[in-house]
């Protein structure tokens, strides 16, 4: 009899990735609806010390699997461990981040345990009658939202993009830590990791930023984005963009917000020269405070903005930068 909601906790260099913490919050809500428990799956080498963090964010139990072979993520070895957990503990639901690791691991496991997987979900709910997990994701190029259920196989599995689910903090310092071990399917790893090459980037991931200054086609070109650096420095902000700016080659894809970009929920989202297409709003409308600058007073971005400024951003941005500088002095 399958039960409980399991969350794959992603870590890199033994540092927990935000997405696992976010998923625990959603798992807590689903588990409460089902009267079940939330279990974190923490896999790596010397990762046990991180378990306490998971209890504070909604986990009731944490299954820790440690082995020197699990120091870095390798598809086969990690899939062996999660497969071991699924076979032994029979979870009702298993959630993964839709990151490069989660997108590799989850389908591998879905095939192994012979169940379904809904990728890139934006909403997860329990159907009050059937108690099935309703997994909602954009379909047909984002033109409609599809809600998918997995009726006949267990566990029900989903991946969720980073930044979509808000994390929670609960007043709970500890819980049950279960240390377990599972067999690797190959005595020797079939893939040997020679070296990890890290891209040195001075840019912070936009999903981690508290303040985002986001530019659209209205920036007029790459030089428009260069002109945002001063304001970004004054505000301690990161620069993001709409897809139009990415498609025009003005800014990197990693900075794109929206349905086919990243989902963000910063404390402040400053939207400059962005019209507010539905696909853009999908990635930022849950920001705490949205300020929009647009020369068109009918731009849909104003429908979601807490504060709107109608005007030419080329005149407004330098004034804003000046104002913030004076405030900070
Ligand atoms: P525009 O719509 O061209 O708007 C530019 C705005 O700038 C206008 O409102 C204009 O009034 C204003 N402006 C111009 N000059 C100035 C000035 N000097 N001062 C002030 N305001 C000015 N889009 C995304 O952003 N993210 C996504 O992830 C995404 N995914 C998509 C997925 C699909 C399947 C599809 C079909 C589309 C997707 N899009 C996405 C594209 C989306 O539909 C819009 O085309 C895009 O968001 C428009 O970008 P924009 O607002 O920068 O440009």
Short mmCIF file of C-alpha atoms in Angstrom, two decimals, residues 105-215:
data_model
loop_
_atom_site.label_atom_id
_atom_site.label_comp_id
_atom_site.label_asym_id
_atom_site.label_seq_id
_atom_site.Cartn_x
_atom_site.Cartn_y
_atom_site.Cartn_z
CA UNK A 105 16.54 11.43 -13.00
CA UNK A 106 12.73 11.51 -12.97
CA UNK A 107 12.08 9.97 -16.43
CA UNK A 108 14.75 7.34 -15.79
CA UNK A 109 12.86 6.31 -12.63
CA UNK A 110 9.42 6.55 -14.20
CA UNK A 111 10.55 4.03 -16.80
CA UNK A 112 12.15 1.75 -14.20
CA UNK A 113 9.18 1.63 -11.83
CA UNK A 114 6.72 1.69 -14.71
CA UNK A 115 4.67 4.69 -13.77
CA UNK A 116 3.74 8.03 -15.34
CA UNK A 117 5.57 11.32 -15.01
CA UNK A 118 4.20 14.81 -15.56
CA UNK A 119 7.03 17.19 -16.34
CA UNK A 120 7.29 20.93 -15.68
CA UNK A 121 4.18 21.23 -13.51
CA UNK A 122 3.07 24.67 -12.40
CA UNK A 123 0.34 23.51 -10.03
CA UNK A 124 -0.17 20.41 -7.86
CA UNK A 125 -3.37 19.65 -5.96
CA UNK A 126 -5.16 16.69 -4.42
CA UNK A 127 -8.54 15.94 -5.93
CA UNK A 128 -10.86 15.95 -2.88
CA UNK A 129 -12.92 13.03 -4.17
CA UNK A 130 -10.51 10.62 -5.83
CA UNK A 131 -7.50 11.72 -3.68
CA UNK A 132 -5.45 11.59 -6.88
CA UNK A 133 -2.67 14.10 -7.51
CA UNK A 134 -3.83 16.62 -10.11
CA UNK A 135 -0.72 17.76 -11.98
CA UNK A 136 -1.18 20.90 -14.07
CA UNK A 137 1.25 22.08 -16.73
CA UNK A 138 1.17 24.28 -19.84
CA UNK A 139 0.39 22.33 -23.02
CA UNK A 140 0.25 23.03 -26.76
CA UNK A 141 2.89 25.75 -26.65
CA UNK A 142 1.41 27.32 -23.57
CA UNK A 143 -1.95 27.96 -25.18
CA UNK A 144 -3.81 25.87 -22.63
CA UNK A 145 -3.21 24.34 -19.23
CA UNK A 146 -3.56 20.56 -18.98
CA UNK A 147 -4.37 18.78 -15.72
CA UNK A 148 -3.04 15.24 -15.74
CA UNK A 149 -3.71 12.38 -13.31
CA UNK A 150 -1.95 9.05 -12.94
CA UNK A 151 -4.77 6.72 -11.97
CA UNK A 152 -3.37 3.25 -12.24
CA UNK A 153 0.30 3.28 -11.34
CA UNK A 154 2.28 4.30 -8.27
CA UNK A 155 4.04 6.44 -7.35
CA UNK A 156 2.47 9.47 -9.02
CA UNK A 157 5.48 11.48 -10.19
CA UNK A 158 5.99 15.09 -11.20
CA UNK A 159 8.76 17.58 -11.84
CA UNK A 160 8.26 21.23 -10.90
CA UNK A 161 10.32 24.17 -12.08
CA UNK A 162 12.44 26.08 -9.56
CA UNK A 163 10.72 29.20 -8.24
CA UNK A 164 7.15 28.00 -8.89
CA UNK A 165 6.28 26.80 -5.38
CA UNK A 166 6.87 29.06 -2.37
CA UNK A 167 8.95 27.53 0.42
CA UNK A 168 7.56 27.38 3.95
CA UNK A 169 9.14 27.55 7.40
CA UNK A 170 7.67 25.45 10.18
CA UNK A 171 8.41 25.55 13.88
CA UNK A 172 10.09 22.15 13.94
CA UNK A 173 13.77 21.60 14.60
CA UNK A 174 14.03 17.86 14.05
CA UNK A 175 12.39 14.69 12.82
CA UNK A 176 13.26 11.12 11.98
CA UNK A 177 16.46 10.53 10.02
CA UNK A 178 16.59 7.12 8.37
CA UNK A 179 20.01 6.07 7.10
CA UNK A 180 19.73 3.47 4.37
CA UNK A 181 21.85 1.77 1.72
CA UNK A 182 20.96 0.25 -1.62
CA UNK A 183 22.85 -1.86 -4.15
CA UNK A 184 24.34 -0.18 -7.20
CA UNK A 185 23.26 -2.08 -10.30
CA UNK A 186 26.88 -2.05 -11.56
CA UNK A 187 29.74 -2.98 -9.22
CA UNK A 188 31.87 -0.37 -10.92
CA UNK A 189 30.30 2.89 -12.13
CA UNK A 190 29.57 2.66 -15.85
CA UNK A 191 30.29 6.37 -16.20
CA UNK A 192 33.41 7.87 -14.65
CA UNK A 193 33.40 11.52 -13.84
CA UNK A 194 36.80 12.89 -14.77
CA UNK A 195 36.37 16.53 -13.89
CA UNK A 196 33.66 19.05 -13.02
CA UNK A 197 34.11 22.29 -14.94
CA UNK A 198 32.18 25.13 -13.38
CA UNK A 199 31.15 28.12 -15.45
CA UNK A 200 32.46 31.13 -13.60
CA UNK A 201 29.65 33.60 -13.71
CA UNK A 202 29.46 36.90 -11.93
CA UNK A 203 25.71 36.82 -12.53
CA UNK A 204 23.49 35.46 -9.80
CA UNK A 205 20.71 33.09 -10.83
CA UNK A 206 17.67 35.33 -11.34
CA UNK A 207 15.49 32.90 -9.37
CA UNK A 208 17.64 33.62 -6.30
CA UNK A 209 17.56 37.43 -6.58
CA UNK A 210 15.57 39.61 -4.16
CA UNK A 211 15.36 42.48 -6.63
CA UNK A 212 15.07 42.05 -10.39
CA UNK A 213 15.25 44.77 -13.02
CA UNK A 214 13.71 43.25 -16.08
CA UNK A 215 13.90 44.77 -19.56
#
